[in-house]
XYZ file of C-alpha atoms in Angstrom:
671
model
C 21.107 -27.286 147.992
C 23.490 -30.167 148.683
C 25.720 -30.008 151.742
C 29.266 -29.017 150.710
C 32.212 -31.144 151.748
C 33.786 -29.612 154.892
C 36.937 -27.601 154.230
C 38.616 -28.896 157.382
C 37.963 -32.509 156.315
C 40.281 -32.194 153.324
C 43.302 -34.472 153.623
C 46.690 -32.951 152.794
C 46.856 -30.202 150.127
C 48.324 -27.780 152.691
C 49.416 -25.241 150.078
C 46.007 -25.175 148.415
C 44.176 -24.690 151.705
C 46.606 -22.006 152.843
C 46.355 -20.023 149.590
C 42.548 -20.083 149.718
C 42.479 -19.014 153.360
C 44.900 -16.130 152.737
C 42.605 -14.803 150.027
C 39.645 -15.175 152.368
C 41.543 -13.037 154.886
C 42.672 -10.483 152.266
C 40.915 -10.546 148.868
C 43.417 -7.879 147.748
C 45.981 -10.695 147.399
C 44.470 -11.249 143.962
C 43.020 -14.734 143.874
C 44.411 -18.225 143.409
C 45.220 -20.303 140.360
C 45.182 -24.004 141.212
C 47.131 -26.206 138.804
C 47.040 -29.960 139.015
C 46.009 -33.302 137.648
C 42.417 -34.413 137.673
C 40.983 -35.893 140.856
C 43.024 -33.827 143.332
C 40.143 -32.072 145.168
C 40.663 -28.714 143.429
C 36.956 -28.014 142.932
C 36.011 -29.605 146.247
C 38.332 -27.284 148.169
C 37.010 -24.147 146.465
C 33.367 -25.045 147.054
C 34.143 -25.939 150.662
C 35.733 -22.526 151.277
C 32.476 -20.691 150.513
C 30.874 -22.167 153.628
C 33.634 -20.626 155.792
C 33.246 -17.054 154.607
C 31.441 -14.745 157.045
C 27.972 -13.472 156.160
C 27.709 -10.135 154.382
C 25.251 -7.295 154.988
C 23.588 -6.004 151.815
C 21.118 -3.269 150.895
C 17.662 -4.879 150.583
C 16.648 -5.309 146.945
C 20.017 -4.246 145.508
C 21.044 -6.568 142.684
C 24.679 -5.519 143.097
C 25.100 -6.426 146.800
C 25.936 -2.923 148.040
C 27.057 -2.668 151.661
C 24.462 -0.718 153.684
C 27.110 1.177 155.635
C 28.941 2.385 152.507
C 26.772 1.889 149.410
C 28.382 2.269 145.998
C 27.546 5.800 144.739
C 27.648 4.493 141.135
C 25.384 1.503 141.763
C 22.880 1.144 138.884
C 20.165 0.334 141.456
C 21.060 3.392 143.551
C 21.342 5.850 145.017
C 20.998 4.056 148.352
C 20.620 5.703 151.705
C 23.007 4.506 154.389
C 21.196 2.439 156.933
C 20.310 -1.034 158.043
C 20.714 -3.999 155.752
C 19.981 -7.682 155.604
C 22.534 -10.438 156.201
C 23.037 -13.255 153.744
C 25.675 -15.902 153.120
C 28.602 -15.001 150.882
C 27.930 -16.342 147.405
C 30.070 -18.639 145.330
C 29.341 -17.980 141.649
C 30.615 -20.399 139.019
C 31.559 -19.126 135.563
C 30.975 -21.854 132.947
C 33.660 -22.274 130.290
C 31.076 -21.730 127.554
C 29.572 -18.549 129.027
C 28.998 -15.541 126.782
C 30.351 -12.038 127.363
C 26.792 -10.838 128.094
C 26.417 -13.476 130.797
C 29.674 -12.405 132.437
C 29.369 -8.598 132.496
C 25.653 -8.095 131.838
C 23.989 -6.397 128.897
C 21.153 -4.212 127.689
C 17.826 -5.973 127.246
C 17.581 -5.239 123.513
C 13.980 -6.367 123.097
C 12.723 -4.105 125.917
C 14.827 -1.234 124.625
C 13.259 -1.412 121.163
C 9.720 -2.366 122.179
C 9.354 -0.213 125.319
C 11.969 2.466 124.790
C 13.713 1.831 128.135
C 17.348 1.071 128.932
C 17.027 -2.022 131.081
C 20.397 -3.389 132.235
C 20.554 -7.053 133.186
C 23.441 -7.750 135.628
C 25.921 -10.514 134.876
C 27.923 -12.958 136.927
C 30.417 -10.290 138.001
C 27.615 -8.488 139.835
C 26.420 -11.739 141.412
C 29.932 -12.508 142.687
C 30.500 -9.108 144.346
C 31.692 -9.659 147.952
C 31.836 -13.414 147.390
C 33.775 -16.003 145.360
C 33.960 -16.220 141.574
C 35.069 -19.709 140.621
C 36.234 -20.680 137.127
C 36.838 -24.380 136.631
C 39.160 -25.171 133.702
C 40.076 -21.479 133.404
C 42.667 -22.367 130.762
C 39.817 -23.378 128.430
C 37.961 -20.078 128.891
C 37.920 -17.821 125.824
C 40.620 -15.173 125.951
C 38.288 -12.178 125.767
C 36.345 -13.484 128.785
C 39.548 -13.994 130.760
C 40.605 -10.422 129.941
C 37.279 -9.018 131.183
C 37.350 -11.196 134.257
C 40.871 -10.313 135.337
C 40.429 -6.611 134.591
C 37.405 -6.543 136.889
C 39.311 -8.450 139.566
C 42.226 -6.000 139.374
C 40.106 -2.825 139.412
C 37.374 -3.992 141.776
C 34.729 -2.764 139.336
C 33.049 -3.782 136.099
C 32.540 -1.284 133.290
C 29.964 -1.991 130.573
C 30.055 0.258 127.510
C 27.952 -1.292 124.767
C 24.683 -0.930 122.817
C 24.136 2.535 124.222
C 24.550 1.398 127.830
C 27.150 2.928 130.138
C 27.186 1.140 133.487
C 29.746 0.852 136.248
C 29.278 -1.258 139.354
C 31.505 -2.637 142.091
C 32.892 -6.143 141.502
C 35.210 -7.179 144.309
C 35.450 -10.912 144.723
C 37.805 -13.734 145.541
C 38.857 -15.086 142.143
C 39.754 -18.771 142.034
C 40.658 -20.633 138.863
C 41.481 -24.303 138.512
C 43.141 -26.015 135.569
C 44.746 -29.233 134.431
C 48.014 -28.280 132.651
C 47.652 -31.333 130.396
C 44.698 -29.605 128.738
C 46.572 -26.419 127.896
C 48.263 -23.470 129.568
C 47.208 -19.899 130.250
C 49.088 -17.145 128.444
C 51.919 -15.712 130.615
C 50.293 -12.281 130.875
C 47.129 -13.917 132.213
C 49.076 -16.088 134.635
C 50.571 -12.914 136.064
C 47.122 -11.531 136.897
C 46.477 -14.280 139.450
C 47.904 -13.351 142.822
C 48.966 -16.820 143.945
C 49.391 -20.181 142.316
C 49.663 -23.650 143.812
C 50.534 -27.004 142.300
C 48.476 -29.925 143.563
C 48.946 -33.636 143.046
C 47.617 -36.807 144.559
C 49.526 -38.123 147.550
C 51.763 -41.144 147.014
C 51.473 -42.143 150.690
C 49.175 -45.186 151.052
C 47.928 -44.162 154.523
C 46.915 -40.707 153.310
C 45.169 -42.112 150.259
C 43.271 -44.540 152.476
C 42.089 -41.651 154.646
C 40.930 -39.691 151.581
C 38.813 -42.637 150.413
C 37.460 -43.307 153.910
C 36.284 -39.708 154.384
C 34.835 -39.440 150.909
C 32.790 -42.625 151.298
C 31.525 -41.426 154.672
C 30.487 -38.106 153.136
C 28.704 -39.756 150.202
C 26.765 -42.048 152.570
C 25.565 -39.213 154.831
C 26.568 -35.665 153.771
C 24.704 -33.910 156.592
C 25.983 -36.233 159.280
C 29.542 -36.048 157.999
C 29.415 -32.234 157.899
C 28.004 -32.145 161.426
C 30.964 -34.154 162.724
C 33.292 -31.456 161.399
C 31.145 -28.586 162.636
C 33.445 -27.538 165.493
C 36.518 -27.438 163.262
C 34.630 -25.475 160.613
C 33.444 -22.969 163.222
C 36.972 -22.520 164.550
C 38.394 -21.751 161.093
C 35.485 -19.404 160.338
C 36.184 -17.507 163.548
C 39.881 -17.359 162.766
C 39.161 -15.801 159.363
C 37.051 -13.105 161.045
C 39.801 -12.427 163.604
C 42.501 -12.258 160.917
C 40.424 -9.803 158.872
C 40.076 -7.583 161.920
C 43.815 -7.782 162.658
C 44.943 -7.196 159.053
C 44.879 -3.346 159.130
C 47.202 -3.352 162.155
C 49.868 -5.634 160.659
C 53.167 -3.800 160.180
C 55.247 -4.445 157.061
C 58.682 -3.200 158.094
C 61.442 -1.860 155.884
C 63.445 -5.053 156.387
C 60.629 -7.221 155.035
C 60.116 -4.824 152.134
C 63.829 -5.063 151.256
C 63.602 -8.844 151.277
C 60.541 -8.752 149.013
C 62.180 -6.394 146.523
C 65.451 -8.336 146.544
C 63.661 -11.643 145.994
C 61.661 -10.345 143.022
C 64.815 -8.868 141.516
C 66.812 -12.055 142.091
C 64.243 -14.148 140.222
C 63.954 -11.568 137.424
C 60.171 -11.300 137.453
C 58.652 -8.751 135.102
C 56.995 -5.588 136.368
C 56.075 -4.645 139.930
C 52.932 -6.711 140.421
C 54.930 -9.527 142.033
C 56.343 -7.169 144.698
C 52.875 -5.874 145.564
C 51.330 -9.348 145.693
C 54.165 -10.621 147.881
C 53.698 -7.706 150.277
C 49.959 -8.318 150.578
C 50.452 -12.075 150.959
C 53.088 -11.686 153.666
C 50.786 -9.307 155.528
C 47.895 -11.771 155.278
C 50.170 -14.570 156.515
C 51.069 -12.547 159.589
C 47.389 -11.776 160.281
C 46.482 -15.455 159.828
C 49.167 -16.358 162.376
C 47.796 -13.725 164.798
C 50.843 -11.446 164.603
C 51.136 -7.706 163.993
C 54.597 -7.902 162.384
C 55.676 -9.533 159.134
C 58.559 -11.926 159.651
C 61.098 -13.462 157.277
C 59.151 -16.735 157.245
C 56.121 -14.839 155.936
C 58.185 -13.350 153.119
C 59.559 -16.788 152.239
C 56.121 -18.393 152.117
C 54.753 -15.453 150.123
C 57.510 -15.939 147.548
C 56.734 -19.650 147.206
C 53.097 -18.850 146.506
C 53.412 -15.667 144.417
C 56.523 -16.130 142.246
C 56.642 -19.598 140.600
C 54.224 -18.726 137.812
C 55.851 -15.321 137.242
C 59.396 -16.479 136.576
C 58.571 -18.471 133.435
C 60.479 -17.037 130.486
C 58.571 -18.963 127.798
C 55.336 -21.018 127.774
C 57.173 -24.357 127.922
C 59.075 -23.645 131.144
C 57.758 -25.606 134.102
C 56.715 -23.362 137.007
C 58.841 -23.582 140.108
C 61.304 -21.782 142.360
C 64.863 -22.556 143.414
C 64.428 -22.660 147.192
C 68.164 -22.606 147.888
C 68.495 -19.373 145.929
C 65.448 -18.016 147.764
C 66.962 -18.777 151.166
C 70.291 -17.192 150.183
C 68.540 -14.015 149.057
C 66.459 -13.751 152.214
C 69.500 -14.352 154.395
C 71.600 -11.780 152.533
C 68.990 -9.045 152.837
C 67.758 -9.987 156.266
C 71.020 -9.954 158.235
C 70.435 -6.483 159.726
C 66.747 -6.976 160.432
C 66.637 -8.340 163.936
C 62.839 -8.337 164.079
C 62.520 -10.885 161.271
C 63.293 -13.976 163.329
C 61.414 -17.164 162.460
C 58.352 -17.913 164.546
C 58.937 -21.278 166.252
C 55.160 -21.851 166.385
C 54.632 -21.266 162.626
C 53.890 -23.885 160.026
C 50.947 -25.419 158.278
C 47.695 -23.802 157.224
C 46.540 -23.800 160.829
C 49.801 -22.482 162.216
C 52.051 -19.680 161.016
C 53.361 -19.171 157.540
C 52.305 -22.543 156.161
C 54.282 -25.279 154.469
C 56.360 -24.636 151.347
C 55.015 -26.064 148.083
C 56.140 -29.576 147.303
C 57.254 -28.674 143.764
C 60.941 -29.504 143.559
C 61.917 -26.880 141.046
C 61.687 -25.858 137.434
C 63.562 -28.909 136.199
C 60.703 -31.249 137.056
C 57.634 -31.897 134.942
C 54.173 -32.687 136.254
C 54.804 -36.407 136.575
C 58.065 -36.025 138.454
C 60.258 -36.839 135.457
C 62.752 -34.476 133.898
C 61.015 -32.133 131.462
C 63.891 -32.151 128.993
C 66.099 -35.196 128.505
C 69.824 -34.911 128.359
C 71.040 -34.479 124.811
C 73.774 -37.107 124.965
C 73.754 -37.921 121.258
C 77.207 -38.753 120.003
C 76.014 -39.753 116.555
C 76.170 -43.480 117.321
C 73.227 -45.869 117.372
C 71.571 -46.020 120.747
C 70.079 -48.889 122.683
C 66.532 -48.335 121.414
C 66.927 -50.520 118.330
C 68.967 -51.009 115.190
C 69.909 -47.743 113.575
C 68.209 -45.644 116.255
C 69.853 -42.420 117.365
C 69.511 -40.831 120.767
C 67.389 -37.704 121.037
C 69.000 -34.324 120.375
C 67.976 -30.970 121.735
C 65.904 -28.615 119.644
C 67.551 -25.597 118.092
C 66.662 -22.065 119.139
C 63.004 -21.234 118.357
C 62.157 -18.324 116.097
C 59.105 -16.361 114.978
C 57.428 -18.259 112.170
C 55.433 -17.350 109.111
C 51.685 -17.385 109.757
C 50.187 -20.614 108.403
C 46.399 -20.665 108.173
C 43.506 -22.715 106.845
C 41.854 -21.218 103.729
C 38.180 -20.301 103.750
C 35.878 -19.236 106.565
C 35.367 -21.519 109.559
C 33.101 -21.609 112.606
C 35.422 -23.160 115.161
C 36.468 -22.145 118.671
C 37.758 -18.602 119.090
C 41.471 -18.262 118.492
C 44.015 -16.344 116.432
C 44.879 -18.386 113.362
C 42.293 -18.662 110.565
C 39.330 -16.546 109.481
C 36.027 -17.591 111.049
C 32.527 -16.498 111.955
C 32.726 -15.653 115.646
C 30.848 -13.805 118.379
C 33.565 -11.165 118.407
C 35.265 -9.365 115.565
C 34.291 -6.990 112.802
C 30.664 -6.931 111.669
C 30.236 -8.372 108.173
C 26.454 -8.737 107.819
C 23.190 -9.652 109.501
C 20.849 -12.624 109.850
C 17.747 -13.636 111.733
C 18.634 -14.650 115.304
C 18.825 -18.329 116.184
C 17.596 -18.393 119.759
C 18.252 -15.405 122.034
C 19.443 -12.191 120.389
C 22.979 -11.349 121.540
C 24.457 -8.890 119.005
C 21.898 -6.540 117.470
C 22.508 -5.241 113.942
C 20.626 -1.970 114.327
C 20.629 -0.856 110.678
C 19.364 -4.228 109.442
C 16.673 -4.275 112.151
C 15.411 -0.814 111.184
C 15.499 -1.792 107.505
C 13.411 -4.889 108.213
C 10.843 -2.963 110.267
C 10.530 0.131 108.052
C 8.264 -1.263 105.277
C 5.616 -2.365 107.796
C 5.099 0.870 109.765
C 1.861 1.951 108.034
C 0.352 -1.534 108.316
C 1.195 -1.590 112.012
C -0.612 1.702 112.590
C 2.431 3.755 113.504
C 1.444 7.120 114.970
C 4.253 9.268 116.238
C 8.013 9.293 116.022
C 8.678 5.887 117.574
C 9.433 2.898 115.369
C 7.080 -0.061 115.766
C 9.378 -3.085 116.011
C 8.304 -6.707 116.214
C 10.260 -9.763 117.168
C 10.536 -10.848 113.518
C 12.298 -7.574 112.665
C 15.276 -8.175 114.929
C 18.521 -9.021 113.159
C 21.607 -10.638 114.634
C 24.971 -9.166 113.590
C 27.303 -11.655 111.943
C 30.931 -11.065 112.758
C 34.217 -12.263 111.417
C 37.182 -12.932 113.662
C 39.761 -15.664 114.085
C 39.490 -19.273 115.135
C 41.871 -21.780 116.650
C 42.652 -24.867 114.598
C 43.900 -28.380 115.148
C 47.536 -28.272 114.050
C 48.648 -31.857 113.439
C 52.407 -32.278 113.071
C 53.580 -35.261 111.017
C 57.311 -35.445 111.702
C 59.866 -37.518 109.820
C 62.148 -39.165 112.416
C 63.934 -41.504 109.997
C 67.643 -42.016 109.511
C 67.787 -39.475 106.683
C 66.883 -36.840 109.271
C 69.213 -38.150 111.967
C 72.272 -35.989 111.406
C 72.701 -34.103 114.663
C 72.721 -30.546 113.322
C 69.932 -31.263 110.875
C 67.580 -32.834 113.410
C 68.318 -30.070 115.892
C 67.259 -27.512 113.270
C 64.133 -29.523 112.440
C 63.143 -29.758 116.098
C 63.789 -26.046 116.482
C 61.419 -25.367 113.589
C 58.706 -27.610 115.035
C 59.183 -26.021 118.461
C 58.777 -22.598 116.843
C 55.537 -23.743 115.229
C 54.385 -25.077 118.616
C 55.044 -21.682 120.185
C 53.024 -20.128 117.384
C 50.204 -22.623 118.045
C 50.312 -21.752 121.756
C 49.898 -18.056 121.012
C 47.084 -18.686 118.539
C 45.108 -20.960 120.917
C 45.271 -24.076 118.756
C 44.992 -27.710 119.636
C 48.027 -29.718 118.578
C 48.838 -33.335 117.850
C 52.062 -35.146 116.955
C 52.507 -38.132 114.627
C 56.003 -39.463 113.955
C 57.188 -42.015 111.398
C 60.412 -43.976 111.082
C 61.594 -47.544 110.633
C 58.662 -49.675 109.552
C 55.711 -47.610 110.732
C 54.234 -44.554 112.405
C 52.895 -43.750 115.858
C 50.772 -41.080 117.522
C 53.323 -39.522 119.849
C 50.680 -37.129 121.219
C 46.915 -37.300 120.567
C 45.266 -33.928 119.828
C 45.383 -31.769 122.942
C 45.360 -28.130 124.041
C 48.605 -28.690 125.955
C 51.292 -27.579 123.533
C 53.905 -27.856 126.273
C 53.193 -31.605 126.387
C 53.942 -31.695 122.658
C 57.206 -29.833 123.290
C 58.246 -32.446 125.870
C 57.463 -35.312 123.447
C 59.403 -33.524 120.708
C 62.508 -33.157 122.869
C 62.593 -36.897 123.617
C 61.942 -37.951 120.010
C 64.524 -40.525 118.842
C 65.482 -40.942 115.185
C 66.718 -43.680 112.864
C 65.650 -46.250 110.303
C 63.840 -45.946 106.994
C 61.337 -43.296 105.894
C 57.776 -44.712 105.725
C 56.024 -41.493 104.618
C 52.888 -43.399 103.591
C 52.531 -44.880 107.098
C 52.867 -41.419 108.663
C 50.243 -39.887 106.378
C 47.794 -42.754 106.856
C 48.148 -42.551 110.635
C 47.580 -38.778 110.475
C 44.498 -39.335 108.290
C 43.061 -41.679 110.918
C 43.762 -39.174 113.715
C 41.896 -36.493 111.780
C 38.955 -38.832 111.115
C 38.505 -39.550 114.815
C 39.010 -35.934 115.830
C 36.443 -34.800 113.240
C 33.829 -36.862 115.080
C 34.798 -35.347 118.440
C 35.090 -31.718 117.357
C 33.589 -31.227 113.882
C 33.734 -27.409 113.999
C 37.511 -27.236 114.506
C 39.292 -27.225 111.164
C 42.655 -29.026 110.954
C 45.967 -27.926 109.481
C 48.449 -30.711 108.715
C 52.135 -29.781 108.829
C 54.392 -32.489 107.392
C 58.054 -32.078 108.323
C 60.259 -34.197 106.033
C 62.843 -34.193 103.253
C 60.425 -36.219 101.124
C 62.703 -39.236 100.608
C 60.291 -42.160 100.962
C 62.026 -45.499 101.562
C 61.105 -48.927 102.892
C 58.429 -51.360 101.842
C 57.100 -52.055 98.356
C 56.946 -49.008 96.058
C 57.358 -46.499 98.905
C 57.135 -43.429 96.655
C 53.920 -44.607 94.982
C 52.387 -45.496 98.366
C 53.272 -42.061 99.714
C 51.592 -40.448 96.701
C 48.409 -42.475 97.150
C 48.260 -41.608 100.857
C 48.830 -37.922 100.080
C 46.004 -37.867 97.539
C 43.562 -38.859 100.292
C 44.172 -35.450 101.883
C 43.872 -33.665 98.540
C 40.543 -35.393 97.781
C 39.101 -34.111 101.075
C 40.381 -30.570 100.568
C 42.521 -30.880 103.666
C 44.759 -27.848 104.349
C 48.389 -28.916 104.526
C 51.910 -27.546 104.495
C 55.132 -29.464 103.876
C 58.220 -28.116 105.631
C 61.073 -29.150 103.334
C 64.045 -30.232 105.445
C 66.302 -31.174 102.548
C 69.755 -29.631 102.815
C 72.993 -29.613 100.896
C 74.066 -28.262 97.495
C 72.123 -30.919 95.549
C 68.378 -30.979 96.248
C 65.931 -33.430 94.710
C 62.768 -31.423 95.422
C 60.898 -34.483 96.719
C 59.183 -32.538 99.521
C 57.756 -30.138 96.944
C 56.388 -33.083 94.953
C 54.789 -34.429 98.129
C 53.177 -31.036 98.763
C 51.712 -31.143 95.253
C 50.224 -34.599 95.902
C 48.739 -33.307 99.169
C 47.244 -30.300 97.421
C 49.140 -28.048 99.813
C 52.179 -25.800 99.798
C 55.850 -26.351 100.557
C 58.196 -24.091 102.504
C 61.846 -24.577 103.362
C 63.179 -24.180 106.872
C 64.559 -20.776 105.893
C 61.264 -19.655 104.358
C 59.446 -20.660 107.532
C 61.059 -17.773 109.392
C 58.876 -14.683 109.577
C 61.859 -12.354 109.096
C 62.776 -14.112 105.856
C 59.279 -13.579 104.531
C 59.346 -9.944 105.641
C 62.624 -9.457 103.811
C 61.184 -11.013 100.678
C 58.165 -8.685 100.787
C 60.460 -5.697 101.279
C 62.540 -6.694 98.245
C 59.420 -7.123 96.121
C 58.108 -3.709 97.166
C 61.459 -2.057 96.401
C 61.604 -3.744 92.986
C 58.024 -2.698 92.263
C 58.788 0.870 93.287
C 61.905 0.981 91.085
C 59.936 -0.382 88.140
C 57.304 2.323 88.550
C 59.944 5.048 88.721
C 61.596 3.756 85.515
C 58.234 3.618 83.762
């Protein structure tokens, strides 16, 4: 096993180190979600922490790591008698993004069950991680059903397996750490809330600090063992401090004053539910224990808020996480005036001191690169400085719930919530011979395959003689995520302020829908003399929302250029991810202008999509009393469908269905 990079050798990243250490002191805090750009030592820090955790005593031979002093009475390998155990290092178990549900929670060994008649349970990664660390890199790319299982186990401290005739419960208490790059997609808000703490990490902009990072990394790569040995004393000191803080934790007093500050802070920032209050209380207690104190102070409450609340105050998926520190200080001061015990500790600060340093995030108005997430909508209807006829960007209108747009047919793409697909999870639709290891047994089909051969196999008795060739894999139908490629008309015909605001609001609504359905998204815009890829296909729909907000308008309407650029994007993406089916959404009024024979060129470009059977929808943005119907003609050339902005709303569709049903009912009554 390679020597891990020393935790104490990490440069900077105070918030990340502090959050990890607090969870090492008190796993009840609920884990850490680490958000940040690539190359910011997220994975390095997590792997380094495992070397600092104290050894654990386990029952010899127990696959579920039961503690010898208090063995789990429900342990599948039990019952165990209380007594001496063996010491081993705390494990760090990594959950791969592509892991199956069976690998995570464990499963019945189907082949042994059928061939030998025994219920043999094979433990999963949750059992391996008990009393250690469970690390999920790129947790935002993990399938939703795995995230649900993972976070449920983390919240309950146990894993329950009820499947294929197996009913197993075993302890699963671990330090959950997830890392993610927000550019590759966000976690759903309800899943964000299940992580106790979150920290934002970014590379330092200080040259001296960056030099030190490179110097230490090169020294480690040249001689990992020697480098680790040089940090041995510091590592031992932190390891001892974790042990001392764990011992002190039960004696830490969380006074009524601190509890009032916690409750007032959560109420002031309008977080949903009570989980935030509980996490803040546990975090503040762990901070006090880490600082060697038996009382929770106001500084502990403040630091706990900065770690536990930013990801819980987001009101929609496109809000940047953050916390208004001035508002936080005012709330703490208002509700801490009569609490004389909550005076700041002059010795606190930093991950090796008291409450730690506050996160460096400057607030919800900043995006990941330090620039404003939403530009000022200063459009006055006059041409801007970006070029002849160009209008300044306008804000998007209010988003709304949209009609469900899906790709026809049956796909085999990544799990999601948009189009029908063959998936590992969903309703059973048939059976087939297994390709590789059997994961989902179709019992009826297996029995049917084995039944005709029982006499030839010399069956004697009630048991069924089953061979490997008889086993049948269940085929299931669920939903997949798609690549939703937006092709947005940003020409002068769309530039009227109210009209473009409504168009952006519609696209933003479709982006929200794509976020909820776990799609990848891309954005192509066309105006003037050509088209550009404003956002290559990505899982980060919030990045698409930012690009949409800053989208300028003006010039002619080169529809053909936009369609051809979209066709090229799909060609490249098909090579990268052939299983993911695309859905093209063209947002335009259909008025092709500019160049030679613009309407004919647009028709020829559209027929490329029709020839390939590409699923497409045209959102008709034409307005006014006189409508030419050009967007509908474009939809016909594409081989797709057209919807107006009004028809895109889910409530409009629901109303239409209701009217049809009422008319149908009236007709039946008359008949």
